[in-house]
Amino acid sequence: IASVYWPVEIDPDADPQAARVMAVLASVMRLKVLAEIREALGATYSPSAGSSLSSVYPGFGYVSAVAEVKPEDADKVIAAFRKIVAEMRSGDISDDEFSRAITPSLEVLPQNATSNGYWLNLISQAQTRPEVMERNKLAAIEKSVRAVTRADVVAAAGKWLGDAAAQEVRVLPSKTAAD
């Protein structure tokens, strides 16, 4: 397994728009990781990228890129992850990539309107966290997702996806006496 993690100190409750930007950033990154790691390098079929932000532990979060690869490909894949984020920091995000990153988030909203899980989550916040309930209504989510710009994603990549902050993780088989 080859992976890179970048720490992110965003409290999604205090700055929900920054959390939306990070979600879009992760979606763009996922598209780029698939194109580079799976299609160009052929290193694995299902590389992934994502972000995780915590409401329980404000300021604890990360963006990650992960791929299950042959041990001899781990360094090459980690270098590709670093190249992808360097391109994102420099603004190399096409209109097509940006649109493909945002569209699924918008398309799922009407489905949420008919989902018991969505409504139960929303009403569970009604009394104790009314401000969170308001911003998690479908219209508010749609408005905030549509407000994310490519410039926002590039700025977030520049802020959070720096080379110095990257934490590389390799999970490789150990060498035994029989090797």
Short mmCIF file of N, CA and C in Angstrom, two decimals:
data_model
loop_
_atom_site.label_atom_id
_atom_site.label_comp_id
_atom_site.label_asym_id
_atom_site.label_seq_id
_atom_site.Cartn_x
_atom_site.Cartn_y
_atom_site.Cartn_z
N ILE A 1 0.87 -1.17 0.00
CA ILE A 1 0.00 0.00 0.00
C ILE A 1 0.90 1.23 0.00
N ALA A 2 0.59 2.16 -0.84
CA ALA A 2 1.30 3.44 -0.90
C ALA A 2 0.28 4.54 -0.65
N SER A 3 0.60 5.42 0.28
CA SER A 3 -0.34 6.50 0.57
C SER A 3 0.39 7.75 1.03
N VAL A 4 -0.29 8.87 0.85
CA VAL A 4 0.21 10.14 1.33
C VAL A 4 -0.96 10.85 2.02
N TYR A 5 -0.68 11.41 3.19
CA TYR A 5 -1.67 12.15 3.96
C TYR A 5 -1.18 13.58 4.17
N TRP A 6 -2.09 14.52 4.05
CA TRP A 6 -1.80 15.92 4.33
C TRP A 6 -2.72 16.37 5.45
N PRO A 7 -2.19 16.84 6.59
CA PRO A 7 -3.05 17.29 7.68
C PRO A 7 -3.84 18.55 7.29
N VAL A 8 -5.07 18.60 7.77
CA VAL A 8 -5.96 19.74 7.50
C VAL A 8 -6.58 20.15 8.82
N GLU A 9 -6.48 21.41 9.15
CA GLU A 9 -7.02 21.91 10.42
C GLU A 9 -8.25 22.77 10.18
N ILE A 10 -9.31 22.14 9.72
CA ILE A 10 -10.57 22.83 9.47
C ILE A 10 -11.62 22.24 10.40
N ASP A 11 -12.34 23.10 11.07
CA ASP A 11 -13.49 22.68 11.88
C ASP A 11 -14.72 22.84 10.99
N PRO A 12 -15.33 21.73 10.56
CA PRO A 12 -16.46 21.83 9.63
C PRO A 12 -17.68 22.54 10.23
N ASP A 13 -17.78 22.58 11.56
CA ASP A 13 -18.88 23.30 12.18
C ASP A 13 -18.63 24.80 12.18
N ALA A 14 -17.39 25.20 12.42
CA ALA A 14 -17.05 26.62 12.46
C ALA A 14 -16.91 27.22 11.06
N ASP A 15 -16.49 26.41 10.09
CA ASP A 15 -16.28 26.90 8.73
C ASP A 15 -16.81 25.89 7.72
N PRO A 16 -18.14 25.80 7.61
CA PRO A 16 -18.73 24.79 6.72
C PRO A 16 -18.37 25.00 5.24
N GLN A 17 -18.15 26.24 4.84
CA GLN A 17 -17.80 26.47 3.44
C GLN A 17 -16.41 25.92 3.13
N ALA A 18 -15.48 26.07 4.06
CA ALA A 18 -14.15 25.49 3.87
C ALA A 18 -14.24 23.97 3.78
N ALA A 19 -15.14 23.38 4.54
CA ALA A 19 -15.35 21.93 4.47
C ALA A 19 -15.88 21.53 3.10
N ARG A 20 -16.78 22.33 2.53
CA ARG A 20 -17.30 22.04 1.18
C ARG A 20 -16.18 22.16 0.15
N VAL A 21 -15.34 23.18 0.31
CA VAL A 21 -14.20 23.34 -0.61
C VAL A 21 -13.31 22.11 -0.53
N MET A 22 -13.05 21.61 0.67
CA MET A 22 -12.21 20.43 0.82
C MET A 22 -12.85 19.20 0.18
N ALA A 23 -14.16 19.10 0.25
CA ALA A 23 -14.85 17.97 -0.38
C ALA A 23 -14.68 18.03 -1.90
N VAL A 24 -14.78 19.23 -2.46
CA VAL A 24 -14.59 19.38 -3.90
C VAL A 24 -13.13 19.12 -4.26
N LEU A 25 -12.19 19.63 -3.46
CA LEU A 25 -10.77 19.38 -3.68
C LEU A 25 -10.51 17.87 -3.72
N ALA A 26 -11.08 17.14 -2.77
CA ALA A 26 -10.89 15.69 -2.73
C ALA A 26 -11.49 15.02 -3.96
N SER A 27 -12.61 15.52 -4.44
CA SER A 27 -13.23 14.96 -5.65
C SER A 27 -12.36 15.19 -6.88
N VAL A 28 -11.80 16.40 -7.00
CA VAL A 28 -10.89 16.68 -8.11
C VAL A 28 -9.67 15.77 -8.01
N MET A 29 -9.13 15.68 -6.81
CA MET A 29 -7.95 14.84 -6.60
C MET A 29 -8.25 13.38 -6.96
N ARG A 30 -9.43 12.90 -6.60
CA ARG A 30 -9.82 11.52 -6.90
C ARG A 30 -9.81 11.29 -8.42
N LEU A 31 -10.34 12.25 -9.17
CA LEU A 31 -10.35 12.12 -10.63
C LEU A 31 -8.93 12.08 -11.19
N LYS A 32 -8.07 12.94 -10.67
CA LYS A 32 -6.68 12.99 -11.14
C LYS A 32 -5.92 11.72 -10.75
N VAL A 33 -6.17 11.22 -9.56
CA VAL A 33 -5.51 9.99 -9.10
C VAL A 33 -5.94 8.81 -9.97
N LEU A 34 -7.21 8.72 -10.28
CA LEU A 34 -7.68 7.64 -11.16
C LEU A 34 -7.01 7.73 -12.52
N ALA A 35 -6.98 8.93 -13.09
CA ALA A 35 -6.38 9.11 -14.42
C ALA A 35 -4.90 8.76 -14.42
N GLU A 36 -4.18 9.18 -13.40
CA GLU A 36 -2.73 8.98 -13.38
C GLU A 36 -2.34 7.58 -12.91
N ILE A 37 -2.85 7.16 -11.77
CA ILE A 37 -2.39 5.90 -11.17
C ILE A 37 -2.98 4.69 -11.89
N ARG A 38 -4.26 4.74 -12.21
CA ARG A 38 -4.88 3.60 -12.87
C ARG A 38 -4.65 3.62 -14.37
N GLU A 39 -4.97 4.75 -15.00
CA GLU A 39 -4.95 4.76 -16.46
C GLU A 39 -3.55 4.97 -17.04
N ALA A 40 -2.80 5.94 -16.54
CA ALA A 40 -1.48 6.23 -17.12
C ALA A 40 -0.41 5.24 -16.64
N LEU A 41 -0.34 5.02 -15.33
CA LEU A 41 0.69 4.12 -14.80
C LEU A 41 0.27 2.65 -14.80
N GLY A 42 -1.03 2.39 -14.75
CA GLY A 42 -1.50 1.01 -14.67
C GLY A 42 -1.06 0.32 -13.41
N ALA A 43 -0.85 1.09 -12.35
CA ALA A 43 -0.30 0.54 -11.10
C ALA A 43 -1.34 -0.18 -10.26
N THR A 44 -2.60 0.19 -10.38
CA THR A 44 -3.67 -0.45 -9.62
C THR A 44 -5.00 -0.08 -10.25
N TYR A 45 -6.01 -0.87 -9.98
CA TYR A 45 -7.32 -0.58 -10.55
C TYR A 45 -8.09 0.45 -9.74
N SER A 46 -7.91 0.46 -8.43
CA SER A 46 -8.77 1.29 -7.60
C SER A 46 -8.02 2.19 -6.61
N PRO A 47 -7.23 3.14 -7.14
CA PRO A 47 -6.64 4.10 -6.22
C PRO A 47 -7.74 5.01 -5.68
N SER A 48 -7.46 5.68 -4.58
CA SER A 48 -8.50 6.57 -4.03
C SER A 48 -7.87 7.84 -3.48
N ALA A 49 -8.72 8.82 -3.33
CA ALA A 49 -8.33 10.08 -2.69
C ALA A 49 -9.57 10.57 -1.95
N GLY A 50 -9.35 11.25 -0.85
CA GLY A 50 -10.50 11.73 -0.08
C GLY A 50 -10.07 12.70 0.99
N SER A 51 -11.06 13.20 1.68
CA SER A 51 -10.78 14.08 2.81
C SER A 51 -11.64 13.65 3.99
N SER A 52 -11.14 13.92 5.17
CA SER A 52 -11.87 13.61 6.39
C SER A 52 -11.67 14.76 7.36
N LEU A 53 -12.77 15.35 7.80
CA LEU A 53 -12.73 16.44 8.76
C LEU A 53 -13.58 16.03 9.95
N SER A 54 -13.16 16.41 11.14
CA SER A 54 -13.85 15.97 12.35
C SER A 54 -14.60 17.11 13.04
N SER A 55 -15.87 16.86 13.32
CA SER A 55 -16.65 17.77 14.17
C SER A 55 -16.42 17.45 15.64
N VAL A 56 -16.04 16.22 15.91
CA VAL A 56 -15.80 15.79 17.29
C VAL A 56 -14.48 16.35 17.80
N TYR A 57 -13.46 16.30 16.95
CA TYR A 57 -12.14 16.83 17.30
C TYR A 57 -11.82 17.98 16.34
N PRO A 58 -12.34 19.17 16.62
CA PRO A 58 -12.14 20.30 15.70
C PRO A 58 -10.66 20.54 15.41
N GLY A 59 -10.37 20.73 14.14
CA GLY A 59 -9.00 20.95 13.72
C GLY A 59 -8.28 19.67 13.34
N PHE A 60 -8.90 18.51 13.57
CA PHE A 60 -8.29 17.25 13.17
C PHE A 60 -8.91 16.82 11.85
N GLY A 61 -8.08 16.73 10.85
CA GLY A 61 -8.55 16.26 9.56
C GLY A 61 -7.37 15.98 8.65
N TYR A 62 -7.68 15.43 7.49
CA TYR A 62 -6.63 15.14 6.53
C TYR A 62 -7.21 14.96 5.14
N VAL A 63 -6.35 15.10 4.15
CA VAL A 63 -6.62 14.72 2.77
C VAL A 63 -5.67 13.56 2.50
N SER A 64 -6.15 12.56 1.79
CA SER A 64 -5.31 11.40 1.54
C SER A 64 -5.41 10.92 0.11
N ALA A 65 -4.34 10.26 -0.32
CA ALA A 65 -4.31 9.54 -1.60
C ALA A 65 -3.73 8.17 -1.27
N VAL A 66 -4.42 7.12 -1.70
CA VAL A 66 -4.05 5.76 -1.30
C VAL A 66 -4.19 4.82 -2.49
N ALA A 67 -3.25 3.90 -2.61
CA ALA A 67 -3.34 2.88 -3.66
C ALA A 67 -2.71 1.59 -3.17
N GLU A 68 -3.35 0.50 -3.46
CA GLU A 68 -2.79 -0.81 -3.17
C GLU A 68 -1.99 -1.21 -4.40
N VAL A 69 -0.67 -1.27 -4.23
CA VAL A 69 0.22 -1.50 -5.38
C VAL A 69 1.25 -2.57 -5.05
N LYS A 70 1.94 -3.02 -6.09
CA LYS A 70 3.06 -3.94 -5.88
C LYS A 70 4.14 -3.19 -5.11
N PRO A 71 4.85 -3.87 -4.24
CA PRO A 71 5.88 -3.20 -3.44
C PRO A 71 6.86 -2.37 -4.28
N GLU A 72 7.23 -2.89 -5.43
CA GLU A 72 8.20 -2.17 -6.27
C GLU A 72 7.62 -0.91 -6.91
N ASP A 73 6.30 -0.75 -6.86
CA ASP A 73 5.65 0.45 -7.43
C ASP A 73 5.34 1.52 -6.39
N ALA A 74 5.57 1.24 -5.12
CA ALA A 74 5.17 2.17 -4.06
C ALA A 74 5.81 3.56 -4.22
N ASP A 75 7.11 3.61 -4.45
CA ASP A 75 7.78 4.91 -4.58
C ASP A 75 7.27 5.67 -5.81
N LYS A 76 7.07 4.95 -6.90
CA LYS A 76 6.59 5.58 -8.14
C LYS A 76 5.18 6.17 -7.93
N VAL A 77 4.33 5.46 -7.22
CA VAL A 77 2.97 5.92 -6.98
C VAL A 77 2.96 7.12 -6.03
N ILE A 78 3.78 7.07 -4.99
CA ILE A 78 3.86 8.21 -4.07
C ILE A 78 4.38 9.44 -4.81
N ALA A 79 5.34 9.27 -5.68
CA ALA A 79 5.83 10.40 -6.49
C ALA A 79 4.70 10.95 -7.38
N ALA A 80 3.88 10.06 -7.91
CA ALA A 80 2.75 10.50 -8.74
C ALA A 80 1.73 11.27 -7.90
N PHE A 81 1.46 10.80 -6.68
CA PHE A 81 0.55 11.54 -5.80
C PHE A 81 1.08 12.96 -5.57
N ARG A 82 2.36 13.06 -5.28
CA ARG A 82 2.98 14.37 -5.03
C ARG A 82 2.91 15.26 -6.27
N LYS A 83 3.10 14.66 -7.44
CA LYS A 83 3.02 15.41 -8.70
C LYS A 83 1.60 15.93 -8.91
N ILE A 84 0.61 15.11 -8.63
CA ILE A 84 -0.79 15.51 -8.79
C ILE A 84 -1.11 16.72 -7.91
N VAL A 85 -0.72 16.68 -6.65
CA VAL A 85 -1.04 17.81 -5.77
C VAL A 85 -0.24 19.05 -6.15
N ALA A 86 0.98 18.87 -6.65
CA ALA A 86 1.76 20.03 -7.11
C ALA A 86 1.04 20.70 -8.29
N GLU A 87 0.48 19.89 -9.18
CA GLU A 87 -0.28 20.44 -10.31
C GLU A 87 -1.53 21.15 -9.82
N MET A 88 -2.19 20.58 -8.83
CA MET A 88 -3.39 21.23 -8.28
C MET A 88 -3.03 22.55 -7.63
N ARG A 89 -1.92 22.58 -6.89
CA ARG A 89 -1.47 23.84 -6.26
C ARG A 89 -1.18 24.91 -7.31
N SER A 90 -0.70 24.48 -8.48
CA SER A 90 -0.37 25.45 -9.53
C SER A 90 -1.59 25.85 -10.36
N GLY A 91 -2.75 25.26 -10.06
CA GLY A 91 -3.97 25.64 -10.77
C GLY A 91 -4.32 24.75 -11.94
N ASP A 92 -3.64 23.63 -12.08
CA ASP A 92 -3.90 22.72 -13.20
C ASP A 92 -5.13 21.86 -12.91
N ILE A 93 -6.29 22.51 -13.00
CA ILE A 93 -7.59 21.85 -12.84
C ILE A 93 -8.44 22.31 -14.02
N SER A 94 -8.78 21.39 -14.89
CA SER A 94 -9.55 21.76 -16.09
C SER A 94 -11.01 22.03 -15.74
N ASP A 95 -11.68 22.71 -16.65
CA ASP A 95 -13.12 22.94 -16.48
C ASP A 95 -13.86 21.61 -16.36
N ASP A 96 -13.44 20.63 -17.17
CA ASP A 96 -14.08 19.32 -17.15
C ASP A 96 -13.88 18.63 -15.80
N GLU A 97 -12.67 18.66 -15.28
CA GLU A 97 -12.41 18.04 -13.97
C GLU A 97 -13.22 18.71 -12.87
N PHE A 98 -13.26 20.03 -12.91
CA PHE A 98 -14.00 20.77 -11.88
C PHE A 98 -15.49 20.43 -11.95
N SER A 99 -16.03 20.41 -13.16
CA SER A 99 -17.45 20.08 -13.34
C SER A 99 -17.74 18.65 -12.90
N ARG A 100 -16.88 17.71 -13.27
CA ARG A 100 -17.08 16.31 -12.88
C ARG A 100 -16.93 16.11 -11.39
N ALA A 101 -16.21 16.99 -10.72
CA ALA A 101 -16.05 16.90 -9.26
C ALA A 101 -17.28 17.42 -8.53
N ILE A 102 -17.90 18.47 -9.06
CA ILE A 102 -19.04 19.10 -8.37
C ILE A 102 -20.38 18.44 -8.71
N THR A 103 -20.54 18.01 -9.95
CA THR A 103 -21.84 17.51 -10.41
C THR A 103 -22.42 16.39 -9.55
N PRO A 104 -21.65 15.37 -9.16
CA PRO A 104 -22.26 14.31 -8.33
C PRO A 104 -22.82 14.83 -7.00
N SER A 105 -22.14 15.82 -6.41
CA SER A 105 -22.64 16.39 -5.14
C SER A 105 -23.98 17.06 -5.34
N LEU A 106 -24.17 17.68 -6.48
CA LEU A 106 -25.44 18.36 -6.75
C LEU A 106 -26.53 17.36 -7.16
N GLU A 107 -26.13 16.34 -7.90
CA GLU A 107 -27.12 15.36 -8.38
C GLU A 107 -27.72 14.51 -7.26
N VAL A 108 -26.98 14.32 -6.16
CA VAL A 108 -27.47 13.49 -5.07
C VAL A 108 -28.48 14.23 -4.19
N LEU A 109 -28.52 15.54 -4.26
CA LEU A 109 -29.41 16.31 -3.38
C LEU A 109 -30.88 15.94 -3.53
N PRO A 110 -31.43 15.84 -4.74
CA PRO A 110 -32.85 15.44 -4.83
C PRO A 110 -33.11 14.05 -4.24
N GLN A 111 -32.13 13.16 -4.34
CA GLN A 111 -32.29 11.82 -3.76
C GLN A 111 -32.35 11.91 -2.23
N ASN A 112 -31.59 12.85 -1.67
CA ASN A 112 -31.62 13.02 -0.21
C ASN A 112 -32.99 13.43 0.28
N ALA A 113 -33.72 14.16 -0.54
CA ALA A 113 -35.05 14.62 -0.14
C ALA A 113 -36.00 13.45 0.13
N THR A 114 -35.68 12.29 -0.43
CA THR A 114 -36.54 11.12 -0.22
C THR A 114 -35.90 10.08 0.69
N SER A 115 -34.79 10.44 1.30
CA SER A 115 -34.06 9.50 2.14
C SER A 115 -34.39 9.71 3.62
N ASN A 116 -34.82 8.64 4.27
CA ASN A 116 -35.09 8.72 5.71
C ASN A 116 -33.83 9.09 6.48
N GLY A 117 -32.68 8.57 6.07
CA GLY A 117 -31.44 8.87 6.75
C GLY A 117 -31.12 10.35 6.76
N TYR A 118 -31.34 11.00 5.63
CA TYR A 118 -31.09 12.44 5.55
C TYR A 118 -32.00 13.19 6.52
N TRP A 119 -33.30 12.87 6.48
CA TRP A 119 -34.26 13.59 7.32
C TRP A 119 -34.04 13.31 8.80
N LEU A 120 -33.72 12.07 9.16
CA LEU A 120 -33.45 11.75 10.56
C LEU A 120 -32.22 12.50 11.07
N ASN A 121 -31.18 12.56 10.24
CA ASN A 121 -29.99 13.30 10.61
C ASN A 121 -30.32 14.79 10.79
N LEU A 122 -31.11 15.32 9.89
CA LEU A 122 -31.46 16.74 9.96
C LEU A 122 -32.28 17.06 11.22
N ILE A 123 -33.30 16.29 11.48
CA ILE A 123 -34.14 16.61 12.64
C ILE A 123 -33.45 16.28 13.97
N SER A 124 -32.47 15.37 13.92
CA SER A 124 -31.76 15.06 15.18
C SER A 124 -30.97 16.27 15.67
N GLN A 125 -30.73 17.23 14.81
CA GLN A 125 -29.98 18.42 15.17
C GLN A 125 -30.88 19.61 15.49
N ALA A 126 -32.17 19.45 15.31
CA ALA A 126 -33.10 20.58 15.41
C ALA A 126 -33.04 21.33 16.73
N GLN A 127 -32.98 20.62 17.82
CA GLN A 127 -33.04 21.28 19.11
C GLN A 127 -31.65 21.64 19.66
N THR A 128 -30.69 20.75 19.49
CA THR A 128 -29.39 20.98 20.11
C THR A 128 -28.42 21.78 19.24
N ARG A 129 -28.60 21.70 17.93
CA ARG A 129 -27.69 22.39 17.02
C ARG A 129 -28.47 23.03 15.87
N PRO A 130 -29.33 23.99 16.14
CA PRO A 130 -30.17 24.55 15.08
C PRO A 130 -29.37 25.21 13.95
N GLU A 131 -28.19 25.78 14.26
CA GLU A 131 -27.39 26.43 13.21
C GLU A 131 -26.86 25.40 12.22
N VAL A 132 -26.55 24.20 12.70
CA VAL A 132 -26.09 23.13 11.82
C VAL A 132 -27.26 22.63 10.99
N MET A 133 -28.42 22.54 11.61
CA MET A 133 -29.60 22.09 10.88
C MET A 133 -29.90 23.02 9.71
N GLU A 134 -29.82 24.30 9.94
CA GLU A 134 -30.12 25.27 8.87
C GLU A 134 -29.18 25.11 7.68
N ARG A 135 -27.89 24.97 7.94
CA ARG A 135 -26.96 24.90 6.82
C ARG A 135 -26.93 23.52 6.16
N ASN A 136 -27.58 22.52 6.77
CA ASN A 136 -27.65 21.20 6.17
C ASN A 136 -28.95 20.93 5.44
N LYS A 137 -29.78 21.96 5.32
CA LYS A 137 -30.97 21.82 4.49
C LYS A 137 -30.53 21.78 3.02
N LEU A 138 -31.29 21.08 2.21
CA LEU A 138 -30.89 20.86 0.82
C LEU A 138 -30.60 22.15 0.06
N ALA A 139 -31.43 23.15 0.23
CA ALA A 139 -31.21 24.41 -0.49
C ALA A 139 -29.90 25.08 -0.07
N ALA A 140 -29.59 25.02 1.22
CA ALA A 140 -28.35 25.61 1.71
C ALA A 140 -27.13 24.83 1.21
N ILE A 141 -27.24 23.52 1.18
CA ILE A 141 -26.14 22.70 0.67
C ILE A 141 -25.90 23.01 -0.80
N GLU A 142 -26.97 23.05 -1.57
CA GLU A 142 -26.82 23.34 -3.00
C GLU A 142 -26.17 24.71 -3.21
N LYS A 143 -26.62 25.70 -2.48
CA LYS A 143 -26.06 27.04 -2.60
C LYS A 143 -24.57 27.05 -2.26
N SER A 144 -24.20 26.36 -1.19
CA SER A 144 -22.78 26.37 -0.78
C SER A 144 -21.91 25.58 -1.75
N VAL A 145 -22.41 24.48 -2.31
CA VAL A 145 -21.63 23.72 -3.28
C VAL A 145 -21.45 24.54 -4.55
N ARG A 146 -22.52 25.19 -5.00
CA ARG A 146 -22.42 26.03 -6.21
C ARG A 146 -21.51 27.23 -6.00
N ALA A 147 -21.31 27.64 -4.77
CA ALA A 147 -20.45 28.79 -4.48
C ALA A 147 -18.96 28.44 -4.54
N VAL A 148 -18.62 27.15 -4.51
CA VAL A 148 -17.22 26.74 -4.58
C VAL A 148 -16.69 27.02 -5.99
N THR A 149 -15.54 27.67 -6.07
CA THR A 149 -14.92 27.97 -7.36
C THR A 149 -13.62 27.19 -7.52
N ARG A 150 -13.18 27.13 -8.75
CA ARG A 150 -11.89 26.49 -9.00
C ARG A 150 -10.79 27.24 -8.23
N ALA A 151 -10.89 28.56 -8.17
CA ALA A 151 -9.90 29.36 -7.42
C ALA A 151 -9.89 28.96 -5.94
N ASP A 152 -11.07 28.66 -5.38
CA ASP A 152 -11.14 28.19 -3.99
C ASP A 152 -10.37 26.88 -3.81
N VAL A 153 -10.54 25.97 -4.76
CA VAL A 153 -9.89 24.66 -4.69
C VAL A 153 -8.37 24.82 -4.82
N VAL A 154 -7.94 25.66 -5.75
CA VAL A 154 -6.50 25.90 -5.93
C VAL A 154 -5.91 26.52 -4.67
N ALA A 155 -6.62 27.50 -4.08
CA ALA A 155 -6.15 28.14 -2.85
C ALA A 155 -6.05 27.13 -1.71
N ALA A 156 -7.05 26.26 -1.59
CA ALA A 156 -7.03 25.24 -0.53
C ALA A 156 -5.89 24.25 -0.77
N ALA A 157 -5.66 23.87 -2.02
CA ALA A 157 -4.54 22.98 -2.33
C ALA A 157 -3.22 23.64 -1.94
N GLY A 158 -3.11 24.93 -2.24
CA GLY A 158 -1.90 25.66 -1.88
C GLY A 158 -1.69 25.75 -0.38
N LYS A 159 -2.79 25.90 0.34
CA LYS A 159 -2.70 26.03 1.79
C LYS A 159 -2.42 24.70 2.49
N TRP A 160 -3.11 23.64 2.07
CA TRP A 160 -3.08 22.39 2.83
C TRP A 160 -2.23 21.27 2.23
N LEU A 161 -2.00 21.30 0.92
CA LEU A 161 -1.34 20.17 0.28
C LEU A 161 0.13 20.45 -0.03
N GLY A 162 0.83 21.07 0.88
CA GLY A 162 2.23 21.38 0.68
C GLY A 162 3.12 20.16 0.80
N ASP A 163 4.26 20.21 0.11
CA ASP A 163 5.21 19.10 0.16
C ASP A 163 5.70 18.84 1.58
N ALA A 164 5.97 19.90 2.32
CA ALA A 164 6.53 19.74 3.67
C ALA A 164 5.53 19.08 4.62
N ALA A 165 4.25 19.28 4.38
CA ALA A 165 3.22 18.73 5.27
C ALA A 165 2.90 17.27 4.97
N ALA A 166 3.27 16.80 3.79
CA ALA A 166 2.90 15.45 3.36
C ALA A 166 3.52 14.38 4.25
N GLN A 167 2.70 13.41 4.62
CA GLN A 167 3.14 12.27 5.41
C GLN A 167 2.99 11.01 4.54
N GLU A 168 4.10 10.43 4.16
CA GLU A 168 4.06 9.24 3.31
C GLU A 168 3.95 7.98 4.16
N VAL A 169 3.16 7.04 3.69
CA VAL A 169 3.00 5.75 4.37
C VAL A 169 3.15 4.65 3.32
N ARG A 170 4.02 3.72 3.61
CA ARG A 170 4.19 2.54 2.76
C ARG A 170 3.96 1.31 3.64
N VAL A 171 3.09 0.43 3.19
CA VAL A 171 2.88 -0.84 3.87
C VAL A 171 3.40 -1.89 2.91
N LEU A 172 4.53 -2.46 3.29
CA LEU A 172 5.22 -3.40 2.40
C LEU A 172 5.47 -4.71 3.13
N PRO A 173 5.58 -5.80 2.37
CA PRO A 173 5.87 -7.08 3.03
C PRO A 173 7.28 -7.06 3.62
N SER A 174 7.44 -7.76 4.70
CA SER A 174 8.78 -7.82 5.31
C SER A 174 9.60 -8.87 4.57
N LYS A 175 10.88 -8.68 4.63
CA LYS A 175 11.79 -9.66 4.05
C LYS A 175 12.03 -10.75 5.09
N THR A 176 11.97 -11.98 4.66
CA THR A 176 12.21 -13.09 5.58
C THR A 176 13.56 -13.75 5.24
N ALA A 177 13.99 -14.65 6.06
CA ALA A 177 15.25 -15.35 5.84
C ALA A 177 15.21 -16.15 4.54
N ALA A 178 14.02 -16.56 4.11
CA ALA A 178 13.89 -17.35 2.90
C ALA A 178 14.02 -16.48 1.65
N ASP A 179 13.91 -15.16 1.79
CA ASP A 179 13.99 -14.26 0.61
C ASP A 179 15.35 -14.14 0.08
#
